[in-house]
Short mmCIF file of C-alpha atoms in Angstrom, two decimals:
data_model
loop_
_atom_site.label_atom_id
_atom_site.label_comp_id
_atom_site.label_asym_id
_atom_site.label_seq_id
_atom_site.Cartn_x
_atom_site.Cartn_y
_atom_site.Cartn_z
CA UNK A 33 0.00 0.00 0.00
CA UNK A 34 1.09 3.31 -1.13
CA UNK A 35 0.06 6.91 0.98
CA UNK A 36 0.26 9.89 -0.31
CA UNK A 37 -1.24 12.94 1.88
CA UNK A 38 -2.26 16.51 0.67
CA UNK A 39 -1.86 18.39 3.84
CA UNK A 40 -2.49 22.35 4.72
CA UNK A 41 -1.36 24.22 6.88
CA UNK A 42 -0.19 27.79 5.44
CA UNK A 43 0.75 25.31 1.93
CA UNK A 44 -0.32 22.58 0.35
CA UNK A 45 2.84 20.46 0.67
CA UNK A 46 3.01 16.57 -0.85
CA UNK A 47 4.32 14.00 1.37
CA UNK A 48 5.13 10.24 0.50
CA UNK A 49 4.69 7.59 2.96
CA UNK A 50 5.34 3.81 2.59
CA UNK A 51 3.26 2.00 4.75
CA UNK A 52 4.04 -1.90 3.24
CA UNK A 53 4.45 -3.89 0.28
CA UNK A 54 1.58 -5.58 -0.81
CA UNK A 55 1.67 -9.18 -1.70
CA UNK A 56 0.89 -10.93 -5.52
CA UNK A 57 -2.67 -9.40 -6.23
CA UNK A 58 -4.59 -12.34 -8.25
CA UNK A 59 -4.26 -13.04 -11.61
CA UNK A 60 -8.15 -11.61 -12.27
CA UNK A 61 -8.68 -7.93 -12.25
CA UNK A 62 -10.64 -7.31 -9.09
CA UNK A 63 -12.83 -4.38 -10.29
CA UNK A 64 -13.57 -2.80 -13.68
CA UNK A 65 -10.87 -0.94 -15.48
CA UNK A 66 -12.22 1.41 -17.99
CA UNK A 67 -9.96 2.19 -21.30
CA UNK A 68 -12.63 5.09 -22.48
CA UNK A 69 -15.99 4.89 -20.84
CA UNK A 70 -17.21 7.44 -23.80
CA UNK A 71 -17.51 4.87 -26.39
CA UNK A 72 -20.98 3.95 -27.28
CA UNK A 73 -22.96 6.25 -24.43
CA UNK A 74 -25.79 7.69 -24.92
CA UNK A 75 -27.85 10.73 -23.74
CA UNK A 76 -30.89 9.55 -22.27
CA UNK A 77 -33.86 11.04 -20.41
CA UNK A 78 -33.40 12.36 -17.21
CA UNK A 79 -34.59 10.47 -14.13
CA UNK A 80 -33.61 10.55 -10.50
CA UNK A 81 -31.17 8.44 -9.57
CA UNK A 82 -32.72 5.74 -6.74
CA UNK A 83 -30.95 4.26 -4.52
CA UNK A 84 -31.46 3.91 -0.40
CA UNK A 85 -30.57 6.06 2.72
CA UNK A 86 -28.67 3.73 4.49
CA UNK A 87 -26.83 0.88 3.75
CA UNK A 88 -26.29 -2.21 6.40
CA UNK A 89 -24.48 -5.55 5.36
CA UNK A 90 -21.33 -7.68 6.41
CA UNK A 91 -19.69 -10.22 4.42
CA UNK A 92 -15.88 -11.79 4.12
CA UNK A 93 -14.23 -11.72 0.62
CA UNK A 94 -10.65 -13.24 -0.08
CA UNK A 95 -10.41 -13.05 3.78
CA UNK A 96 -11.24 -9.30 4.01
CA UNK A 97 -13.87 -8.63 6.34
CA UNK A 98 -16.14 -5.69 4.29
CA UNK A 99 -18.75 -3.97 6.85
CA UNK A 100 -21.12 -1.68 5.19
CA UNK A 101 -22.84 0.90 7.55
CA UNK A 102 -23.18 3.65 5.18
CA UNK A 103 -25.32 6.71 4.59
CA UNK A 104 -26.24 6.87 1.21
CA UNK A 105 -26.02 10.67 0.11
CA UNK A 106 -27.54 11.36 -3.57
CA UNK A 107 -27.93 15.42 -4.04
CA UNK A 108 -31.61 16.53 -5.73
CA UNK A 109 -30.14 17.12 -9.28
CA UNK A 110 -31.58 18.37 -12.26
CA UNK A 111 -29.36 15.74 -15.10
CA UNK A 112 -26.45 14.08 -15.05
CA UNK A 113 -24.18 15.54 -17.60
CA UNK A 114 -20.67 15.47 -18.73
CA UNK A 115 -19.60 18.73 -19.28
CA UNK A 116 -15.92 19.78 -20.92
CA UNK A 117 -13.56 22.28 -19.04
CA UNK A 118 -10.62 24.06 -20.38
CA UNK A 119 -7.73 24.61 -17.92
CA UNK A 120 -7.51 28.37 -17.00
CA UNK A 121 -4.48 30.39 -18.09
CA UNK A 122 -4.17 34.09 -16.72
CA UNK A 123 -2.51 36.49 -19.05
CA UNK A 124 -0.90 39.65 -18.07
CA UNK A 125 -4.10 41.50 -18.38
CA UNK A 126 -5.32 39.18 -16.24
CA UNK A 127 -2.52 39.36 -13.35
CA UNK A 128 -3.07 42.94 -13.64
CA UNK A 129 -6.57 43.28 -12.84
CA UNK A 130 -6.59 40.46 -10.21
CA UNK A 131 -3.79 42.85 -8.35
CA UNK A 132 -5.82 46.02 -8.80
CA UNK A 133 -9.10 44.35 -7.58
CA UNK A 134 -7.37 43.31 -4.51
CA UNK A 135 -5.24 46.17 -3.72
CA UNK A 136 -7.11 49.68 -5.91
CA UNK A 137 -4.29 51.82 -6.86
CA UNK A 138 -2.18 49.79 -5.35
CA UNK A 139 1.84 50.37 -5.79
CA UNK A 140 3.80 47.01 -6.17
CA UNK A 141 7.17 45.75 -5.41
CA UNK A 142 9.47 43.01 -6.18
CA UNK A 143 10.88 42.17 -2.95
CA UNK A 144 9.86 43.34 0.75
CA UNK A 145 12.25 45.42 2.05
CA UNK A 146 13.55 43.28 4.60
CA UNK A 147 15.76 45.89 6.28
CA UNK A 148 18.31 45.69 9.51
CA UNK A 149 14.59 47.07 11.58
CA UNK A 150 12.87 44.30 9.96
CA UNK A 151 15.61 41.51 10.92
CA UNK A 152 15.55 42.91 14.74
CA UNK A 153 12.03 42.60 14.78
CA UNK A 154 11.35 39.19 13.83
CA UNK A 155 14.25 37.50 15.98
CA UNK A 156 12.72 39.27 18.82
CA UNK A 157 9.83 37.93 18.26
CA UNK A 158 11.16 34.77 17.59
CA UNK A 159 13.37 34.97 20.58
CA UNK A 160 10.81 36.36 23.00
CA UNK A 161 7.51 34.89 22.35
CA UNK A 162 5.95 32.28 24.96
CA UNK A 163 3.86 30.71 22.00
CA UNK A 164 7.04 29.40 20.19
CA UNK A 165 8.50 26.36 22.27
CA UNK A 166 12.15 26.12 22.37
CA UNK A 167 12.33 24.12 19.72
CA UNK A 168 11.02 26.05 17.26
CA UNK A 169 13.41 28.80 18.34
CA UNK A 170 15.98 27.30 17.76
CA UNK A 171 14.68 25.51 14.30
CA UNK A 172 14.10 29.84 13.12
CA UNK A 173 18.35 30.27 12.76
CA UNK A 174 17.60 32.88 10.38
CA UNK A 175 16.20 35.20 12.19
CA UNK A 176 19.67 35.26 14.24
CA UNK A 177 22.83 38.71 15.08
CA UNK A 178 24.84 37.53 12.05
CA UNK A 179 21.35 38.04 9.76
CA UNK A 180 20.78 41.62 11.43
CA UNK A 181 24.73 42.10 11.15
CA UNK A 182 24.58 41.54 7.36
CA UNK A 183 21.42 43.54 7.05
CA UNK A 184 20.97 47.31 5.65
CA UNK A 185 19.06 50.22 6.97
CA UNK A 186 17.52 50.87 4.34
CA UNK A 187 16.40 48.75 1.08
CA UNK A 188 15.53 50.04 -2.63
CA UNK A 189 11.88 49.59 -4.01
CA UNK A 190 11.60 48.43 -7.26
CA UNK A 191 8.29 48.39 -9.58
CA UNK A 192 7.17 44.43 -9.66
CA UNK A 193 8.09 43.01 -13.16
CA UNK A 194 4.97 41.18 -13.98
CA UNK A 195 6.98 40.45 -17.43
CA UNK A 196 9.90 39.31 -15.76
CA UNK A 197 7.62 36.61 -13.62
CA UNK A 198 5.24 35.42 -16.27
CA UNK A 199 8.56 34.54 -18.10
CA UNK A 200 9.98 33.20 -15.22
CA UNK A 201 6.93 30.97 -14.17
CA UNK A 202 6.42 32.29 -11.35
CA UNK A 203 5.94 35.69 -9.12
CA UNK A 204 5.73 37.24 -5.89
CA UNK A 205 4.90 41.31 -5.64
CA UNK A 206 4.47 43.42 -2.25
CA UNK A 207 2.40 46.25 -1.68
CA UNK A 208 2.79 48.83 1.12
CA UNK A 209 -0.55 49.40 2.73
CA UNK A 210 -1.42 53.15 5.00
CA UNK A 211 -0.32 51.44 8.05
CA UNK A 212 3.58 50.08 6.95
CA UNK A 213 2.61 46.79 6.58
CA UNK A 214 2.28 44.87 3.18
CA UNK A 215 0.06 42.86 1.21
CA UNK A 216 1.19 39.47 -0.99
CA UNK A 217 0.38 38.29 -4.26
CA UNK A 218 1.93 35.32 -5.52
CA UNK A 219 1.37 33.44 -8.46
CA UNK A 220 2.12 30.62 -10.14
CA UNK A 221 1.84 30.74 -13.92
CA UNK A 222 2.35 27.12 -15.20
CA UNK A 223 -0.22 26.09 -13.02
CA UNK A 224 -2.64 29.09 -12.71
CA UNK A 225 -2.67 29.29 -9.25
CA UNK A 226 -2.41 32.28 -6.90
CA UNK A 227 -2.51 33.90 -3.40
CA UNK A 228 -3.61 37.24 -2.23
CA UNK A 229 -2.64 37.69 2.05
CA UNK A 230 -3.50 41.11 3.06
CA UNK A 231 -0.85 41.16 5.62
CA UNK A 232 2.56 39.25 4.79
CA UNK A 233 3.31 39.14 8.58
CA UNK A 234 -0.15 38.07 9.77
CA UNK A 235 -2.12 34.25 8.92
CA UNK A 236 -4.87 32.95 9.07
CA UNK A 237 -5.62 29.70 11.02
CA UNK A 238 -8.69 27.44 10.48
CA UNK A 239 -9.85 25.22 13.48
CA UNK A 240 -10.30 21.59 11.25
CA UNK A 241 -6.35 22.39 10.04
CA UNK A 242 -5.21 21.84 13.74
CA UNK A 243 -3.48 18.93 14.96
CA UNK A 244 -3.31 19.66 18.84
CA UNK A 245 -2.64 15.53 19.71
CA UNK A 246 0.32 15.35 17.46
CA UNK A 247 1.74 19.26 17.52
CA UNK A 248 2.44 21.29 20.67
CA UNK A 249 1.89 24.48 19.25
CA UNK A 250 -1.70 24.00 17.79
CA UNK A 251 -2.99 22.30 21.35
CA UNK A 252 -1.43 25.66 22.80
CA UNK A 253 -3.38 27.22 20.07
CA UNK A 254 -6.94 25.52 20.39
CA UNK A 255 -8.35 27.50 23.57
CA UNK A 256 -8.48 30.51 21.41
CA UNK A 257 -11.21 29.02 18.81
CA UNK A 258 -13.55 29.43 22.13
CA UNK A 259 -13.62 33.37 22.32
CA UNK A 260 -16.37 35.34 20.75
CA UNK A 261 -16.30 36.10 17.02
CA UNK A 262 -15.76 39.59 15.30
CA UNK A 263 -17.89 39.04 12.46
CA UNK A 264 -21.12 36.63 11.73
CA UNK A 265 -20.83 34.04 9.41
CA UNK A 266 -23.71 35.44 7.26
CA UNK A 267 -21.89 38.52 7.41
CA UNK A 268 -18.18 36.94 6.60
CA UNK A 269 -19.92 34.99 4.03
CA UNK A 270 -21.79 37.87 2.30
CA UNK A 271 -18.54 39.60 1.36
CA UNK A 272 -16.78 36.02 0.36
CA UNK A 273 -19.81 36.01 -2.29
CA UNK A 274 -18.80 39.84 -3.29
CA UNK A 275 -15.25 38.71 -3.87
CA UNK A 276 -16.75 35.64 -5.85
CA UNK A 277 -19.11 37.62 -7.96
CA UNK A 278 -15.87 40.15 -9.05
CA UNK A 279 -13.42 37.30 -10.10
CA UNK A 280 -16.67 35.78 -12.42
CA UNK A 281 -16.77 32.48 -10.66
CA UNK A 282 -20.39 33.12 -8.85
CA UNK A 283 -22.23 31.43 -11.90
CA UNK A 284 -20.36 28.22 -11.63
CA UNK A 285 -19.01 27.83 -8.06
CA UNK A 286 -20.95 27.38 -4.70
CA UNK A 287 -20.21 27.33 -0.76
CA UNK A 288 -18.76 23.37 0.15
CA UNK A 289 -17.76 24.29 3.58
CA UNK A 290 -17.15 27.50 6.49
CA UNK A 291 -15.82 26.82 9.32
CA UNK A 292 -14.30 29.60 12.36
CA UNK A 293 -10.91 31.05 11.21
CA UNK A 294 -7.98 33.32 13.46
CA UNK A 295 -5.59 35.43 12.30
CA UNK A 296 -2.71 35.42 13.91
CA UNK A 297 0.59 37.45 14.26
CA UNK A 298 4.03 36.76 13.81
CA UNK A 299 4.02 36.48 17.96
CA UNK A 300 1.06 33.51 17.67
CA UNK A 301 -1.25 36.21 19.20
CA UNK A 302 -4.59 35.75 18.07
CA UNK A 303 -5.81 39.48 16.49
CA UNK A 304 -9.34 39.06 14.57
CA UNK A 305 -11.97 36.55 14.63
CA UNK A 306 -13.58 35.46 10.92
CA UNK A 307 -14.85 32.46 8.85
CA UNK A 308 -12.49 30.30 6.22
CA UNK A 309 -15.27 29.62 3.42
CA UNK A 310 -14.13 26.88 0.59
CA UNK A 311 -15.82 27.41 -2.84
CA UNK A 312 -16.26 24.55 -5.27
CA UNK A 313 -17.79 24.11 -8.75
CA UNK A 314 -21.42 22.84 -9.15
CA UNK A 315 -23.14 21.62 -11.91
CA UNK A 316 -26.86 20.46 -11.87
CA UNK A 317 -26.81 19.99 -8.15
CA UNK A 318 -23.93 18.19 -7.82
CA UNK A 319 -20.65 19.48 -6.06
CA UNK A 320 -16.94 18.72 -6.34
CA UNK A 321 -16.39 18.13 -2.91
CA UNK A 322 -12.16 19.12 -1.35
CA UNK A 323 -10.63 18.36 2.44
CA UNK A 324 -7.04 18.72 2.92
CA UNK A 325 -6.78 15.24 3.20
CA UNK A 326 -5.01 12.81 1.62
CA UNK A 327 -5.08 9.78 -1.69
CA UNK A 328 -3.65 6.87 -1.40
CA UNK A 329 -2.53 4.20 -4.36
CA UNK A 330 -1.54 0.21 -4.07
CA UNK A 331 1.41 -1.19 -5.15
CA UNK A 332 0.82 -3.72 -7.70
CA UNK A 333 -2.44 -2.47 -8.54
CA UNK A 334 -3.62 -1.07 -11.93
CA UNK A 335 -3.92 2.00 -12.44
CA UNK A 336 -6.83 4.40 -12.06
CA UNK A 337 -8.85 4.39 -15.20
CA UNK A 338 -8.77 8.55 -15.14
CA UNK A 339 -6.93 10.57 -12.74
CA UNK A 340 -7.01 14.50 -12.37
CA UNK A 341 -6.03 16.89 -15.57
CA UNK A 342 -4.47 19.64 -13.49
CA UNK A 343 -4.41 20.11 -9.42
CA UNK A 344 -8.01 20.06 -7.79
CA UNK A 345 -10.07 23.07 -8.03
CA UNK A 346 -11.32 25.23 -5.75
CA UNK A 347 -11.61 28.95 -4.26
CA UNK A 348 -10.79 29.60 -0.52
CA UNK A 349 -11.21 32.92 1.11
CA UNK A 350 -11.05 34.62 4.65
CA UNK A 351 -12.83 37.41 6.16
CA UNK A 352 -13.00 38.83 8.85
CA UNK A 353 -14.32 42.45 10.16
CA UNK A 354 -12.05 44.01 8.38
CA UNK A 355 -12.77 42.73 5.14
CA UNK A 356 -10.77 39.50 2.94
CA UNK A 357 -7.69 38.12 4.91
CA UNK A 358 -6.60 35.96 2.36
CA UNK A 359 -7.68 34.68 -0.79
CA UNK A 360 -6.61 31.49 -2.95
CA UNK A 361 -7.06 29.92 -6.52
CA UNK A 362 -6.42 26.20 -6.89
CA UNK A 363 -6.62 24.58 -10.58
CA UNK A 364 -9.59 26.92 -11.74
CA UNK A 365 -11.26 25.75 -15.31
CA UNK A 366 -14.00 26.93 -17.34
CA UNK A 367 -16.71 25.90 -19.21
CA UNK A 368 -15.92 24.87 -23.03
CA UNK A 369 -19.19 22.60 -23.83
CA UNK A 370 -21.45 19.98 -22.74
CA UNK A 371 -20.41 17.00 -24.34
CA UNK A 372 -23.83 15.01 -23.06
CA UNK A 373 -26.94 16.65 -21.42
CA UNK A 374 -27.85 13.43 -19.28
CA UNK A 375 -26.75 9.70 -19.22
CA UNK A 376 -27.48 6.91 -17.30
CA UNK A 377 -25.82 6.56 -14.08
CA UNK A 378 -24.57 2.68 -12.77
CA UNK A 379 -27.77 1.20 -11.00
CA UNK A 380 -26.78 1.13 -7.43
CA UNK A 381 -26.40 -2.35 -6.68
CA UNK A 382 -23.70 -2.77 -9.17
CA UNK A 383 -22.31 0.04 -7.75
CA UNK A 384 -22.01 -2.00 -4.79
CA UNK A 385 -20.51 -4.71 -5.94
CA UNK A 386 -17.99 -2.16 -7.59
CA UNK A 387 -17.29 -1.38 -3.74
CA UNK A 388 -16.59 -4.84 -2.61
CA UNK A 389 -14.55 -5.67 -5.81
CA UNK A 390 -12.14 -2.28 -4.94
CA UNK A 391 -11.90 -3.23 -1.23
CA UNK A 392 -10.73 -6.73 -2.06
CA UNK A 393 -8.48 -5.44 -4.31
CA UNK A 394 -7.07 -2.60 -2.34
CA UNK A 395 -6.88 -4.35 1.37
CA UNK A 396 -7.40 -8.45 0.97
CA UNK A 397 -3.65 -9.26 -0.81
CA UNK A 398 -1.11 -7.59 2.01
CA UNK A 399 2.93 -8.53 2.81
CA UNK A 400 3.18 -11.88 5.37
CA UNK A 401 2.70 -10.33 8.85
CA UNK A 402 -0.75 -8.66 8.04
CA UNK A 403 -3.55 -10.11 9.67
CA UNK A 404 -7.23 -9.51 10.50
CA UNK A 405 -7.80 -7.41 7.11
CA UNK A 406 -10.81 -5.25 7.14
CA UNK A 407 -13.09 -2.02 5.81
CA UNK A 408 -15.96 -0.62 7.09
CA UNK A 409 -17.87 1.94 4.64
CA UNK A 410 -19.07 4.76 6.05
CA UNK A 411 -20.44 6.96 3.33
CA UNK A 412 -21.76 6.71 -0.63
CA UNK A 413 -22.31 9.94 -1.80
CA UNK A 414 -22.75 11.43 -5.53
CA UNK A 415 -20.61 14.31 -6.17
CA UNK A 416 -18.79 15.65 -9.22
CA UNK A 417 -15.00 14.79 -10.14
CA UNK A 418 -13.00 16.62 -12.57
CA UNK A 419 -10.74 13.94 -14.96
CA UNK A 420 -8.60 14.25 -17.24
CA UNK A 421 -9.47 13.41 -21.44
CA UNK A 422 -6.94 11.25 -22.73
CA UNK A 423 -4.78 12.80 -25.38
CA UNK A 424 -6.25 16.27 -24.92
CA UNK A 425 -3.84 17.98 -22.21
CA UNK A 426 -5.01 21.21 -20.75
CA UNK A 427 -8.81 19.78 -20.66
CA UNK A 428 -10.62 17.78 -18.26
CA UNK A 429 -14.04 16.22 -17.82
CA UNK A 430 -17.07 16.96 -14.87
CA UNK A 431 -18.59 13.90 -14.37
CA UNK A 432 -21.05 12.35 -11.89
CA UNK A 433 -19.04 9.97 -9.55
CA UNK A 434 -19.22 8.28 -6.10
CA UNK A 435 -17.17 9.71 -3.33
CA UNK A 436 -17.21 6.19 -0.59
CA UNK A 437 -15.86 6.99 2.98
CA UNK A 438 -14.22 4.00 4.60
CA UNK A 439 -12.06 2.97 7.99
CA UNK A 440 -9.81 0.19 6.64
CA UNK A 441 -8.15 -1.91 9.48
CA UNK A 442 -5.83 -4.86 10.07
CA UNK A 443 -2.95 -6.02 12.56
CA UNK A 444 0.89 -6.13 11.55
CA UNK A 445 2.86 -8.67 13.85
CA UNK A 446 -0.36 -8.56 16.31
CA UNK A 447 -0.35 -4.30 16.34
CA UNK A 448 -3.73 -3.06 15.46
CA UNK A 449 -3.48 -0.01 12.74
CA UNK A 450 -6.08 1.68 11.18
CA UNK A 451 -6.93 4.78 9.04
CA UNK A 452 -9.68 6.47 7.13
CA UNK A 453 -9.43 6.97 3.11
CA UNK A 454 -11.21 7.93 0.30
CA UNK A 455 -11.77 5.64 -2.63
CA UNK A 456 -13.50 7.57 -6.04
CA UNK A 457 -15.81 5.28 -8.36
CA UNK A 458 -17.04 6.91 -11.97
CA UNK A 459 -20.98 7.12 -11.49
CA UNK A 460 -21.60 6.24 -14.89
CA UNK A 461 -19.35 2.39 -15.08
CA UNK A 462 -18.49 2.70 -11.86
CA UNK A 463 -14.68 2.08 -12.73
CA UNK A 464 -11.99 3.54 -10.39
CA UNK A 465 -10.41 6.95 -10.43
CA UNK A 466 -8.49 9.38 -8.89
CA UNK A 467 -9.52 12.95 -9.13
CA UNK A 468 -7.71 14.02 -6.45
CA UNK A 469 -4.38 13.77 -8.39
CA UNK A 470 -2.69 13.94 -11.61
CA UNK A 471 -1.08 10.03 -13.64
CA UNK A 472 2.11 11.88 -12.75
CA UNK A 473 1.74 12.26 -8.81
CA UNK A 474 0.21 9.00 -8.99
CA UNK A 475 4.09 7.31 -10.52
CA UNK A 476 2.00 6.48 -13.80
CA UNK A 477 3.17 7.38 -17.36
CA UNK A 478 -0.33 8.18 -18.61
#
């Protein structure tokens, strides 16, 4: 079994893990592997899709214990359409108005002046702060006397090149705001991704992104989620939607998730309350759903018949009383066509069997030590994924598919491990995929 997470905490960052080597899988392909599940459909009438609330069963397969205790979640929808998306590249006009809509009149710089005051700052605070443990101090060398030593009193300000970092691939710009801090925009051309922070010294902090059993910091940090809030959600969320509306995306992207956000200092002092909204694209009722979490792959398996044409979409952005904290773009496509108004989706007991066929495929085969192999399912819901079209880079596919939940357990040399995953299943042949990453994060060629 391979693990790969997709963590955030002030990134995205990518980390491998190797949990074990998986055994021979049989010589039989344990659950359908699509090569183009386009050939031959057909557009059909719409009707909703039926399937139960709850499912409850428990059987063994290829000595894999497979619980189901699942909520069934299937969205009211409208049709169940494939529709074609173009990946989304900004152009200098683009950049341009994106800077002046977050910072009007706004005067940007290449580089913050990090000056000899600046240094002296920033190991004080480093230094002096009882919400850093001593660790961390001493991790944060370069904030140290031979940095301030080396450091000037004063630093030029250049205009930011926007030409120079569109050739480059890549950006970052400053802008002074009235009260001598600055404000970030950083880009990231290949991949169309960027970041506004109103205040490069300040961050915000969501309360699901903290790991207090595992990180001394955030359990020093979670008492603070408990004080009142600046702004109401309704309120937070009302100027999100603003923000939304001005970058064109209100038309084809709704609320997935808010939860409490704090923005912090560089000193870990907690200075406004707001809400962290997450913004995904809809279509027809369904939603692309996004966590922070993580995908995982199995040696030896095949792989997924589609994976993901570009990162995963989505729109974040913090308020609080003071207006947007931070906003983020992540893989943002548009709209080219609808390549079929409705089709039929899988019938759900297939579907099911789809399930049990993955599982045993995924947990039953494991390296000699691995005993007492077993999934529960915990969810089935209908969402949207975004896939990639085969020969046709820079476009990707919406299409129904089934999101399943699951705990999968077992014991290694009589130690009892566990952990939750995701598994994705096309809606419409119910073959495996993996939306939440491209063939090449995945180790395949194609």
């Amino acid at each position: 079994m391979k693990r790969i997470c997709f963590m955030c905490a002030a990134a995205f960052v990518l980390i491998p893990l190797l949990l074990t080597a998986c055994q021979p899988t049989p010589e039989s392909v344990a659950v359908i592997q699509a090569g183009d599940f386009l050939e031959n459909l057909q557009e059909v009438p719409f009707e909703p899709y039926e399937a139960p609330g709850h499912v409850s069963d428990r059987k063994t397969k290829n000595g894999l214990a497979i619980t189901f205790d699942a909520e069934v979640i299937v969205p009211e929808a409208s049709a169940y359409s494939i529709v074609e998306l173009e990946q989304v590249k900004y152009t200098q006009d683009d950049y341009s108005n994106l800077m002046e809509l977050l910072m009007p009149e706004g005067e940007w710089i290449n580089s913050l002046p990090k000056t000899k005051a600046w240094w002296i700052k920033r190991y004080y605070i480093v230094k002096t702060s009882e919400r850093f443990s001593e660790a961390e101090k001493k991790a944060n060398e370069e904030y140290s006397p031979e940095s301030i030593a080396a450091a000037s009193e004063t630093v030029e300000k250049t205009p930011f090149d926007l030409d120079a970092a569109i050739a480059a691939g890549s950006g970052n710009a400053w802008c002074e705001r009235p009260d001598g801090s600055y404000s970030t925009f950083a880009m990231n051309i290949k991949m169309g991704n960027w970041t506004y922070c109103r205040n490069e010294s300040n961050y915000p902090v969501f309360e699901s992104s903290l790991q207090p059993e595992s990180t001394e910091s955030d359990e020093f940090l979670m008492p603070d989620f408990e004080r009142n809030f600046d702004i109401s959600e309704e309120n937070a969320l009302e100027h999100a939607q603003w923000l939304l509306a001005e970058l064109g995306l209100d038309s084809s992207f709704e609320l997935f998730s808010a939860e409490k956000a704090i923005l912090y200092s560089l000193e870990r002092m907690p200075l406004s309350c707001g809400w962290y909204f997450i913004f995904t694209r809809t279509n027809n009722g369904l939603q692309v759903p996004f966590d922070h979490g993580g995908w995982m792959t199995w040696q030896g398996s095949p792989a997924p018949s589609y994976s993901a044409p570009w990162e995963r979409e989505m729109l974040t952005i913090c308020v609080d009383a003071d207006g947007v904290v931070e906003c983020s773009a992540r893989g943002l496509s548009r709209q080219t066509q609808v390549l079929y108004d409705n089709v039929a989706l899988l019938p759900f007991d297939a579907l099911l069997e789809r399930i049990e066929r993955q599982m045993v495929f995924q947990h039953a085969f494991q390296q000699e030590g691995i005993t007492d192999q077993a999934v529960k399912i915990n969810s089935i819901a209908l969402r949207l994924s975004v896939i990639n079209i085969k020969d046709k880079p820079g476009y990707g596919m919406l299409i129904p598919s089934w999101w399943v939940d699951y705990c999968s357990s077992y014991k290694q040399n009589g130690i009892e491990c566990s952990f939750n995953n995701t598994t994705n299943f096309n809606a419409i042949d119910g073959s495996y995929i993996e939306p939440r990453a491209s063939a090449e994060m995945l180790g395949y060629d194609s």
